CSV table of C-alpha atoms and ligand atoms in Angstrom, one decimal:
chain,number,residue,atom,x,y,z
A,1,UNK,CA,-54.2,-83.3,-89.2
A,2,UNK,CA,-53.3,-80.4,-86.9
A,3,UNK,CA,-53.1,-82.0,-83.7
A,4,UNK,CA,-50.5,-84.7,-85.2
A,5,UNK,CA,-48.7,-81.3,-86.3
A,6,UNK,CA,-48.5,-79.9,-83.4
A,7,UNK,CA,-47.8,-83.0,-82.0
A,8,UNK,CA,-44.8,-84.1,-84.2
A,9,UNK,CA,-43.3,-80.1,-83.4
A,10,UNK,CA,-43.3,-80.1,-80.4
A,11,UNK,CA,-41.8,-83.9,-79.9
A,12,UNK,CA,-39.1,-82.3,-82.4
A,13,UNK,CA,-35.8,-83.3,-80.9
A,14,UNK,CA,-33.6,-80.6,-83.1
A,15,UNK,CA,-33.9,-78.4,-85.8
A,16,UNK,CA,-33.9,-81.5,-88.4
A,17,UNK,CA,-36.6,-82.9,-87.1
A,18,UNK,CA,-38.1,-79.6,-86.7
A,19,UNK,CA,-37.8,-79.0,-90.4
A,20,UNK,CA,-39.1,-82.5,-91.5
A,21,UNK,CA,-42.7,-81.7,-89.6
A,22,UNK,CA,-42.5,-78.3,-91.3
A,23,UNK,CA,-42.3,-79.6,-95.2
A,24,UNK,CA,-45.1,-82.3,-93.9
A,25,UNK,CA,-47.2,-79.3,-93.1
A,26,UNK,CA,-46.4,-76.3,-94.7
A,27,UNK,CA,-43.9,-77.4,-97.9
A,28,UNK,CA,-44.9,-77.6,-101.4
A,29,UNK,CA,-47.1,-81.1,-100.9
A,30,UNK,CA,-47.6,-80.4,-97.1
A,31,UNK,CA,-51.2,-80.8,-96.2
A,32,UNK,CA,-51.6,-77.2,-94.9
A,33,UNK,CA,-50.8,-75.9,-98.5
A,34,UNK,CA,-52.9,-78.7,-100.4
A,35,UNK,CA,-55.5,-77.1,-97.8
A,36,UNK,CA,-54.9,-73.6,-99.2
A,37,UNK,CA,-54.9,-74.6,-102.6
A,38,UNK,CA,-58.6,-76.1,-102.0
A,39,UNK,CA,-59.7,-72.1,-101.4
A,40,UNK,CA,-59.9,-72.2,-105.4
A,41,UNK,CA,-62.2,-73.9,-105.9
A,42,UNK,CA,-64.5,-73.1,-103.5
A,43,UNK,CA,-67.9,-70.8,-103.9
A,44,UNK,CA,-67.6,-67.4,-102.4
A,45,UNK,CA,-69.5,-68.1,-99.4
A,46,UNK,CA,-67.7,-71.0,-98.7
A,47,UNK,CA,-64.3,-69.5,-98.8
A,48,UNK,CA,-65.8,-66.5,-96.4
A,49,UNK,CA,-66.0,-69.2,-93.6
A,50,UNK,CA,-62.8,-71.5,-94.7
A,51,UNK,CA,-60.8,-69.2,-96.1
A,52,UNK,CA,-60.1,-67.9,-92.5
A,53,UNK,CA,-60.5,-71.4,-90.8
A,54,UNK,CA,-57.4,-72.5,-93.3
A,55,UNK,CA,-55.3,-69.3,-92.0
A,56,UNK,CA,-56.2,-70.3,-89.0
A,57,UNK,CA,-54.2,-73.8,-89.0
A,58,UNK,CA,-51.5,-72.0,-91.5
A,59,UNK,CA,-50.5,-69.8,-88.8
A,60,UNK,CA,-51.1,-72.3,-85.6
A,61,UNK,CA,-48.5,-74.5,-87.4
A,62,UNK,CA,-46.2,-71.4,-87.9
A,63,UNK,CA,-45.9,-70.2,-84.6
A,64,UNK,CA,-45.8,-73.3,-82.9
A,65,UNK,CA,-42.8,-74.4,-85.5
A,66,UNK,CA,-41.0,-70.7,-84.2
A,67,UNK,CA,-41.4,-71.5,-80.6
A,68,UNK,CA,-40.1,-75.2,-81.1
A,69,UNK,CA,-37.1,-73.5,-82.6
A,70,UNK,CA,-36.8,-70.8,-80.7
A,71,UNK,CA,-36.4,-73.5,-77.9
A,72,UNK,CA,-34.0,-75.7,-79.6
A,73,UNK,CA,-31.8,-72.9,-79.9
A,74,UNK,CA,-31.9,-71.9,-76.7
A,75,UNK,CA,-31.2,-75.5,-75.3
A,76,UNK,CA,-28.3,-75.9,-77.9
A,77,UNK,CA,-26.9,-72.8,-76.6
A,78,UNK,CA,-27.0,-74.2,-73.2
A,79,UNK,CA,-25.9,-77.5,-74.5
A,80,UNK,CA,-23.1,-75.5,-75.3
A,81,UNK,CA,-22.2,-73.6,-72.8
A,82,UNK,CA,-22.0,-76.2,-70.4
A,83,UNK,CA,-20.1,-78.6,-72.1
A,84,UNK,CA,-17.5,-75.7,-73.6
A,85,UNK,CA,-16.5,-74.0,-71.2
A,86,UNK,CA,-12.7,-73.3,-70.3
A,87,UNK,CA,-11.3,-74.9,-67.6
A,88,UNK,CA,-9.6,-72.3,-66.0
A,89,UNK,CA,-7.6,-75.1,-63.5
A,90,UNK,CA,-5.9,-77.0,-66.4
A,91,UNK,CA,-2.2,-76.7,-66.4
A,92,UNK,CA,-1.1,-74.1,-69.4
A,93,UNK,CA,1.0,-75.7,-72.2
A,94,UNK,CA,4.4,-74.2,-71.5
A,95,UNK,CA,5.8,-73.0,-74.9
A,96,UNK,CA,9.7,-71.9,-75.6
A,97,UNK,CA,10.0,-68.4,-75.2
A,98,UNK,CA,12.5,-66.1,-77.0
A,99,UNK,CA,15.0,-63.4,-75.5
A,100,UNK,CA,16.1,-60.5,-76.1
A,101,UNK,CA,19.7,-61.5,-77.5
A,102,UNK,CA,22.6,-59.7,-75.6
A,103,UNK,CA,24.0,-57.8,-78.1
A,104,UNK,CA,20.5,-56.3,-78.4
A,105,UNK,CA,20.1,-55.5,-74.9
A,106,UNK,CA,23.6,-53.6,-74.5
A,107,UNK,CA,22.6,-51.6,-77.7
A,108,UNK,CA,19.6,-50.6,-75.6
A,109,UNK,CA,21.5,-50.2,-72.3
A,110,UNK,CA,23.7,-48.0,-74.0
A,111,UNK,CA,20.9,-46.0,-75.9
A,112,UNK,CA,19.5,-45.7,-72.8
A,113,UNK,CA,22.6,-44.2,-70.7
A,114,UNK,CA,23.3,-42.1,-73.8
A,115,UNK,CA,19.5,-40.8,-74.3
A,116,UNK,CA,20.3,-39.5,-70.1
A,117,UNK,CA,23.1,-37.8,-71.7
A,118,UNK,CA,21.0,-36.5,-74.1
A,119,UNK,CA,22.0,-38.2,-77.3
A,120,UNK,CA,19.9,-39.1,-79.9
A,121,UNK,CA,20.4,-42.6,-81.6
A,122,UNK,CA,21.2,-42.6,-85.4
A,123,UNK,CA,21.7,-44.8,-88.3
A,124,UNK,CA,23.4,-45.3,-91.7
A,125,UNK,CA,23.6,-48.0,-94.2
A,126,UNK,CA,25.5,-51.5,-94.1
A,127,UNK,CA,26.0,-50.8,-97.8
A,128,UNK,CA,28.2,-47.8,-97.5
A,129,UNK,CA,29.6,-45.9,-100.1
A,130,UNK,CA,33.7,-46.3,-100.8
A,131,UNK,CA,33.1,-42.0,-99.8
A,132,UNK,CA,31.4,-42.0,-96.5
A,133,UNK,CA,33.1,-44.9,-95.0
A,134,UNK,CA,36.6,-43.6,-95.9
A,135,UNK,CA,37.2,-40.7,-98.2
A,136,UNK,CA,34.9,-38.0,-96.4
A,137,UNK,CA,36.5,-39.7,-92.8
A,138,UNK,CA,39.7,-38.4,-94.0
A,139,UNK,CA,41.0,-41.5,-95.7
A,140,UNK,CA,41.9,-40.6,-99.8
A,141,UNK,CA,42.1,-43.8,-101.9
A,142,UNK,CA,45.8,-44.0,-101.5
A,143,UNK,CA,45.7,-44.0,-97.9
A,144,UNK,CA,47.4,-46.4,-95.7
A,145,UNK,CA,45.1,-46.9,-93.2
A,146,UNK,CA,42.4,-48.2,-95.5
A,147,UNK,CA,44.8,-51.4,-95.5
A,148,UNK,CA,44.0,-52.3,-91.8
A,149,UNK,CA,40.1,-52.0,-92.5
A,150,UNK,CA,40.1,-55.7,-94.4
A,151,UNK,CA,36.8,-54.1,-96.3
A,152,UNK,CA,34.8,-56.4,-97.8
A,153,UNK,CA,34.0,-54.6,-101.4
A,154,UNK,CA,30.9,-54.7,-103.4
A,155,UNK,CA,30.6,-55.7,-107.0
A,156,UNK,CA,31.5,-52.3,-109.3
A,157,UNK,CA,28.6,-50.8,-111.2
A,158,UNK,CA,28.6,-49.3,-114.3
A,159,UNK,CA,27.6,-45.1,-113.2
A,160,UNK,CA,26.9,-46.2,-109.4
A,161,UNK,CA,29.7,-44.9,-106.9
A,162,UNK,CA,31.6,-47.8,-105.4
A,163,UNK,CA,30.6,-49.0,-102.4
A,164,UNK,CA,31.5,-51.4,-99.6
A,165,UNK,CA,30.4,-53.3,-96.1
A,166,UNK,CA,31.0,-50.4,-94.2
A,167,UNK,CA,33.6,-51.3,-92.1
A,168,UNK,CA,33.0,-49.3,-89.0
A,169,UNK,CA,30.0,-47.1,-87.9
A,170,UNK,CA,32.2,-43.7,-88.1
A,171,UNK,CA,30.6,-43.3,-91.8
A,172,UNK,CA,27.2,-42.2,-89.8
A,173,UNK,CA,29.4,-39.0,-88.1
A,174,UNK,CA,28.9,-37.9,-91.7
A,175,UNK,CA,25.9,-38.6,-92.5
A,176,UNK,CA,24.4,-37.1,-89.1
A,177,UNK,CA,26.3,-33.8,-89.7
A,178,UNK,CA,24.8,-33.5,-92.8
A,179,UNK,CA,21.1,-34.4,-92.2
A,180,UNK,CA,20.7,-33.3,-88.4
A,181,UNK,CA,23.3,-30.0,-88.7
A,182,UNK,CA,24.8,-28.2,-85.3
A,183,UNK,CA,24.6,-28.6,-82.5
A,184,UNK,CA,24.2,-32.6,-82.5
A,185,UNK,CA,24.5,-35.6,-80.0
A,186,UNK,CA,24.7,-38.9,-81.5
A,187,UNK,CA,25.0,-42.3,-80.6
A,188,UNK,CA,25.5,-44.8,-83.7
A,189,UNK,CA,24.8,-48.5,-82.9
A,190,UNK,CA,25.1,-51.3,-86.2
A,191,UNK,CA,26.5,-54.0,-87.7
A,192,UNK,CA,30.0,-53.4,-89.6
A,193,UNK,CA,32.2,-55.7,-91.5
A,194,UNK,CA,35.6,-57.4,-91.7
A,195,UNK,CA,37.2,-59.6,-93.6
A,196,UNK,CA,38.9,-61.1,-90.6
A,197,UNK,CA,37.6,-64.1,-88.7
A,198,UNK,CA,39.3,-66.0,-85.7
A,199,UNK,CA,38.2,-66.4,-82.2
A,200,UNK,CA,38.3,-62.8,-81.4
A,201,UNK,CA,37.3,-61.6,-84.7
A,202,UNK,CA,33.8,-62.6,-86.8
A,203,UNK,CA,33.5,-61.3,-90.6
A,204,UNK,CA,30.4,-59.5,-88.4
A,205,UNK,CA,31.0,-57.5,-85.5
A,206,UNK,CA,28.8,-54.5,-84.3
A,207,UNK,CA,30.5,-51.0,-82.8
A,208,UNK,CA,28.5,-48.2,-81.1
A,209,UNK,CA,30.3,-44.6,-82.8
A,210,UNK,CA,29.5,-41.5,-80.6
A,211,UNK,CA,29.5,-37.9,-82.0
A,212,UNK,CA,29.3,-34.6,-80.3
A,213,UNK,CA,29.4,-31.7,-82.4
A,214,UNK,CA,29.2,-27.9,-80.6
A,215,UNK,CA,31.2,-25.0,-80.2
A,216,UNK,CA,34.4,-25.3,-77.9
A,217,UNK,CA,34.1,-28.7,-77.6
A,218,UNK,CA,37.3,-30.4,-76.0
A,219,UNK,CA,38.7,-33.2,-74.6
A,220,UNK,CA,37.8,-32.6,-71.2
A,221,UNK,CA,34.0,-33.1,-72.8
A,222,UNK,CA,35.3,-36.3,-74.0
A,223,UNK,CA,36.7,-38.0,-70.8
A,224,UNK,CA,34.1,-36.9,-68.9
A,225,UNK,CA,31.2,-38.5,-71.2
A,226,UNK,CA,33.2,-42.0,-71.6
A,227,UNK,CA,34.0,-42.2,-67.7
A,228,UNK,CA,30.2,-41.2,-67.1
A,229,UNK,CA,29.2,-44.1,-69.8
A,230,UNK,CA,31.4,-47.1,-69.0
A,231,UNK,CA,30.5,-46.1,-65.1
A,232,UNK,CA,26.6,-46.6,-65.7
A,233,UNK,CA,27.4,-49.2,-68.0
A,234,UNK,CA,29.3,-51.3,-65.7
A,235,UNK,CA,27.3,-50.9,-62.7
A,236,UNK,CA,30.7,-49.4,-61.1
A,237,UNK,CA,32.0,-46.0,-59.4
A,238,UNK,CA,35.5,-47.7,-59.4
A,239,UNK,CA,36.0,-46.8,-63.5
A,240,UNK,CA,39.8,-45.2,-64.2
A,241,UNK,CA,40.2,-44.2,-68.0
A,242,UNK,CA,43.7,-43.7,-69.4
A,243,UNK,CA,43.5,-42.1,-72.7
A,244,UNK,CA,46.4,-43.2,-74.6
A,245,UNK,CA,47.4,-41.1,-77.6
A,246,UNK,CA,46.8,-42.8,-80.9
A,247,UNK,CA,46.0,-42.4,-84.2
A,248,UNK,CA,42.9,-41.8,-86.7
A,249,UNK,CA,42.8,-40.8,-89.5
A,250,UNK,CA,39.6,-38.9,-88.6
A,251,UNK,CA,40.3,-37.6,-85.4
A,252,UNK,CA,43.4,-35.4,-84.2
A,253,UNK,CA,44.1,-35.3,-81.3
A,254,UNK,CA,43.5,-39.0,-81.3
A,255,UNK,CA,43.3,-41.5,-78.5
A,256,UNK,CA,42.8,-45.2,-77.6
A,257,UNK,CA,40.9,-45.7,-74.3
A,258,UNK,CA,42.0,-48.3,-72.0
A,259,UNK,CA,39.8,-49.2,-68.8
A,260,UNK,CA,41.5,-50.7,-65.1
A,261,UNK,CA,39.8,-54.1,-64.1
A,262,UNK,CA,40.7,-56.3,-61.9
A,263,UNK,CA,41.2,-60.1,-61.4
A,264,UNK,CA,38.0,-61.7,-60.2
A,265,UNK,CA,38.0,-65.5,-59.9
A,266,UNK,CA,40.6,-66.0,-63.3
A,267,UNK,CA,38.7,-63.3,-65.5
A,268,UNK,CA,39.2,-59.7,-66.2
A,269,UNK,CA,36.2,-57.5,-64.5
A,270,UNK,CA,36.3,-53.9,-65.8
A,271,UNK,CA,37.2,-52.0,-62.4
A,272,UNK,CA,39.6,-51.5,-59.9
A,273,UNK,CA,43.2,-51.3,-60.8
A,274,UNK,CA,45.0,-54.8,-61.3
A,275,UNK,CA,45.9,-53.5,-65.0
A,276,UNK,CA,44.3,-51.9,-68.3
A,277,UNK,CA,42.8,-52.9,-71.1
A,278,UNK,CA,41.8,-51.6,-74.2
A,279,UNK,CA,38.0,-50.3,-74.9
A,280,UNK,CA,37.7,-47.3,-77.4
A,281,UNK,CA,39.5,-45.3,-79.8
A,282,UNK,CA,38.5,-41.4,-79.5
A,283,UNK,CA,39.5,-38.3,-80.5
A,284,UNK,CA,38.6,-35.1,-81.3
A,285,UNK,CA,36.7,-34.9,-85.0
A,286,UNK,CA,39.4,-34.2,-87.6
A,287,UNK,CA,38.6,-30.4,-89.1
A,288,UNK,CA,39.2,-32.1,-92.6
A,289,UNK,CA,36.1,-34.6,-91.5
A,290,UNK,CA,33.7,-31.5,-90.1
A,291,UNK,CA,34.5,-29.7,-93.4
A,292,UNK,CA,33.5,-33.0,-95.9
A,293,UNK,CA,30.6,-32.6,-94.1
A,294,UNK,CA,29.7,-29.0,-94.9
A,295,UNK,CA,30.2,-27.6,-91.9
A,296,UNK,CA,32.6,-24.6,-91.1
A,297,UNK,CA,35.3,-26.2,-89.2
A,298,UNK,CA,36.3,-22.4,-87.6
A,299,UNK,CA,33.0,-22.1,-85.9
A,300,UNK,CA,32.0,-26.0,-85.1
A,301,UNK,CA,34.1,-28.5,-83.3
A,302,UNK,CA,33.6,-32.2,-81.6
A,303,UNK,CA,34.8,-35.4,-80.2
A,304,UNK,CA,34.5,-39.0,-81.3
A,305,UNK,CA,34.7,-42.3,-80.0
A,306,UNK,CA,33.6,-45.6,-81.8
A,307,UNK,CA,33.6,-49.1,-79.7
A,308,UNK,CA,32.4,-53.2,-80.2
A,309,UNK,CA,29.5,-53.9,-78.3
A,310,UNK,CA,30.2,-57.5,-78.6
A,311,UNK,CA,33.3,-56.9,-77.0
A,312,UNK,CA,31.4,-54.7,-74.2
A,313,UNK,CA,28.6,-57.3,-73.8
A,314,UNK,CA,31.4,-59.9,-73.5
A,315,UNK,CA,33.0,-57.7,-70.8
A,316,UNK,CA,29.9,-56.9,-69.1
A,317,UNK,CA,28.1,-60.9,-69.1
A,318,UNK,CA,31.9,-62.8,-68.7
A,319,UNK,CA,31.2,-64.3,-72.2
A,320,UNK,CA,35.2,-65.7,-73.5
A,321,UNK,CA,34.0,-66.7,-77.0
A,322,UNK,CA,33.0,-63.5,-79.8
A,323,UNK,CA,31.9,-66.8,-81.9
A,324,UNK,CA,29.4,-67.8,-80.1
A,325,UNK,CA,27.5,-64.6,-80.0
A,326,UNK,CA,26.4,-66.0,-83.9
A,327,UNK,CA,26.0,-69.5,-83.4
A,328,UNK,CA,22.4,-69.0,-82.3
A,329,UNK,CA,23.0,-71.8,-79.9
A,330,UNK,CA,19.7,-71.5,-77.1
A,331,UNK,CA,22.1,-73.4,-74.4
A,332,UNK,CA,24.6,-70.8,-75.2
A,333,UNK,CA,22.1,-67.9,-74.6
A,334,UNK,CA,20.8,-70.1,-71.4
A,335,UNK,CA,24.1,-70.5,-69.8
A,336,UNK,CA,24.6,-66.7,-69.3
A,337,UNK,CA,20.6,-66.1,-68.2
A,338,UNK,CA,19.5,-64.9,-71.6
A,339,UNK,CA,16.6,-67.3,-72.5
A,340,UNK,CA,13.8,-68.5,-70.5
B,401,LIG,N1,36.2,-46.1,-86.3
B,401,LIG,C1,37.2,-46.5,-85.4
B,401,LIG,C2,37.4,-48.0,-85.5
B,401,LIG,O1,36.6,-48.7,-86.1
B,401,LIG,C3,36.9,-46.1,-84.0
B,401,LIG,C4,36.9,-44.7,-83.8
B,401,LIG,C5,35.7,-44.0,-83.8
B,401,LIG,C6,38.0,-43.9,-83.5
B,401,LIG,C7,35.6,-42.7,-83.6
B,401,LIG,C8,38.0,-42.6,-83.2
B,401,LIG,C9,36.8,-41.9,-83.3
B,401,LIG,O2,38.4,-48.6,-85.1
């Protein structure tokens, strides 16, 4: 009867429960809806007075199931909530974290100490054409200087020009004149390739080119932006360039940069004066190269310099071994302070 009902809800210990005292009431045999079924048959007077007594009951068991429920959800919530919460003492799991590896960082050192100087950064393909990498730079097929390149050369096909690794980053001074035009500030940071591999040399290597393209551009320009770049790169005021005169096919004048360092506990440290070593090759942008790339080489003139970064993170973090820069060895990256 009704008082068991009520009784059984509101003993319910959880929703199953719950639900079996609902079906004994109110479900398809429950003894509430044989109850209501009774109504039928009874005469209209009869149902006047039962028909609402019956209703009655129907909805008592109704509400009183909500309220049971209504209550069991609530406790479950708080069930939950005190036994879930997050211990905010507990030791974190320390996970391996990742670095930034260093020949990343100097290629954002140096886009950084460029941007000051207010050149953009731009890019070119790892695929470059046989053109852009040598024939627009000044370098016809038959020239000699594409012998010291050791180009790695991609598979001919049929109606395609031929194309290589590009072998340094100077194939972007092209491409930049043409899609950015006069006057234009460029750094060029990317991988290049070389068939050449030893401890100083990987098949891989990465260069930073720079291009400056104005009117009355000279040398002075020149000097002045690599002293004021290897200066902020190095953390040092004692910088002295000698520009060396050289030769590119792509620049004339031309002219290999050497840097003094000094002799700091058995290694070379760019600065000072205890001898030179080599760091760029420059030079002032061939007119042949301006006029490849559509521009008038009367009215626009520039410098160029192109350098490794591996070899320039090496100088700057006292790393002796170009290899290891690919090994992907975390110890490696460790020992110089580059992974936590
Ligand atoms: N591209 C030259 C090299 O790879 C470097 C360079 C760049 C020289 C720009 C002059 C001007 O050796």
């Amino acid at each position: 009867d009704l008082n068991t009902t009520l009784r059984q809800i509101a003993a319910a210990v959880d929703l199953q429960t719950l639900d079996g005292a609902r079906v004994a009431a109110l479900g398809k045999s429950g003894w509430v809806t044989a109850l209501l079924k009774t109504l039928g048959q009874l005469s209209p007077e009869e149902r006047q007075t039962r028909g609402p007594e019956i209703q009655g009951i129907r909805s008592r068991v109704a509400e009183a199931i909500a309220e049971r429920k209504e209550q069991l959800e609530a406790a479950e919530l708080e069930r939950k909530l005190a036994t879930e919460r997050v211990d905010l003492s507990l030791p974190a799991v320390e996970r391996p974290t990742g670095s930034v590896h260093p020949v990343s960082q100097v290629m954002e050192e140096l886009a950084e100490i460029f941007a000051d100087l207010g050149f953009a950064v731009a890019e070119g393909p790892e695929i470059e054409t046989d053109w852009y990498n040598f024939t627009a730079l000044n370098m016809p097929e038959s020239h000699p200087a594409r012998a010291m390149h050791d180009t790695f050369y991609c598979e001919p096909r049929d109606g395609e020009p031929a194309r290589v690794l590009r072998t340094h980053t100077s194939p972007v001074q092209i491409r930049a004149m043409q899609s950015i035009g006069t006057p234009l500030r460029i750094i060029a940071p990317g991988r290049v390739y070389r068939s050449d591999s030893d401890a100083t040399h990987t098949p891989m290597f990465h260069q930073i080119e720079g291009l400056v393209i104005d009117r009355a551009i000279h040398m002075g320009h020149l000097k002045w932006t690599l002293e004021t770049f290897l200066k902020a790169f190095f953390e040092r005021e004692d910088i002295v360039l000698r520009l060396r005169p050289s030769y590119f096919p792509f620049t004339e004048p031309s002219a290999e940069v050497d840097v003094g360092y000094s002799q700091e506990k058995g290694r070379r440290v760019v600065g000072g004066s205890d001898g030179w070593m080599e760091v760029l090759g420059s030079g002032m942008v061939h007119p042949k190269v301006i006029a490849a790339a559509g521009l008038d080489p009367d009215e626009w003139q520039g410098f160029a310099f192109g350098t490794g970064v591996d070899r320039l993170a090496m100088l700057k973090y006292g790393m002796d071994d170009l290899r290891a820069f690919f090994d992907g060895d975390i110890r490696w990256l460790k020992h110089y302070g580059f992974s936590a």
